[in-house]
C-alpha cells in the first residue's frame, strides 16, 4: 500500500534538497520521516486555520 510520500510529485527543488540531505549524511529513511512529519504538520496547520 502506498503512503502519502510515495504519491508526491517531487519538483526539482525538493530533489535538490533530498540530494543535499544525503550528502550531509542523512539516511533516506530519515528524509522520508521528515517528509511524513512535515506533511502531517502542514495538514494540522491547514485544519486549524480553516476552523
Coordinates of C-alpha atoms in Angstrom, one line a residue, residues 8-46:
X8 CA 4.2 13.1 -4.0
X9 CA 5.4 14.5 -7.3
X10 CA 8.8 16.0 -6.4
X11 CA 9.8 19.1 -8.2
X12 CA 13.4 20.0 -8.9
X13 CA 13.8 22.0 -5.6
X14 CA 12.7 19.0 -3.5
X15 CA 15.0 16.7 -5.4
X16 CA 18.0 19.1 -4.7
X17 CA 17.1 19.2 -1.0
X18 CA 17.0 15.4 -0.8
X19 CA 20.3 15.1 -2.5
X20 CA 21.8 17.8 -0.2
X21 CA 20.4 15.9 2.9
X22 CA 22.0 12.7 1.6
X23 CA 25.3 14.5 1.0
X24 CA 25.2 15.7 4.7
X25 CA 25.0 12.1 5.8
X26 CA 21.2 11.7 6.3
X27 CA 19.8 8.3 5.5
X28 CA 16.9 8.1 3.1
X29 CA 14.7 6.8 5.9
X30 CA 15.4 10.0 7.9
X31 CA 14.4 12.1 4.8
X32 CA 11.3 10.1 4.4
X33 CA 10.3 10.6 8.1
X34 CA 11.0 14.3 7.7
X35 CA 8.6 14.5 4.7
X36 CA 5.9 12.5 6.6
X37 CA 6.1 14.6 9.7
X38 CA 6.2 17.8 7.7
X39 CA 3.1 16.8 5.7
X40 CA 1.3 15.9 9.0
X41 CA 2.2 19.3 10.5
X42 CA 1.1 21.1 7.3
X43 CA -2.3 19.3 7.4
X44 CA -2.8 20.1 11.1
X45 CA -2.0 23.8 10.4
X46 CA -4.4 23.9 7.4

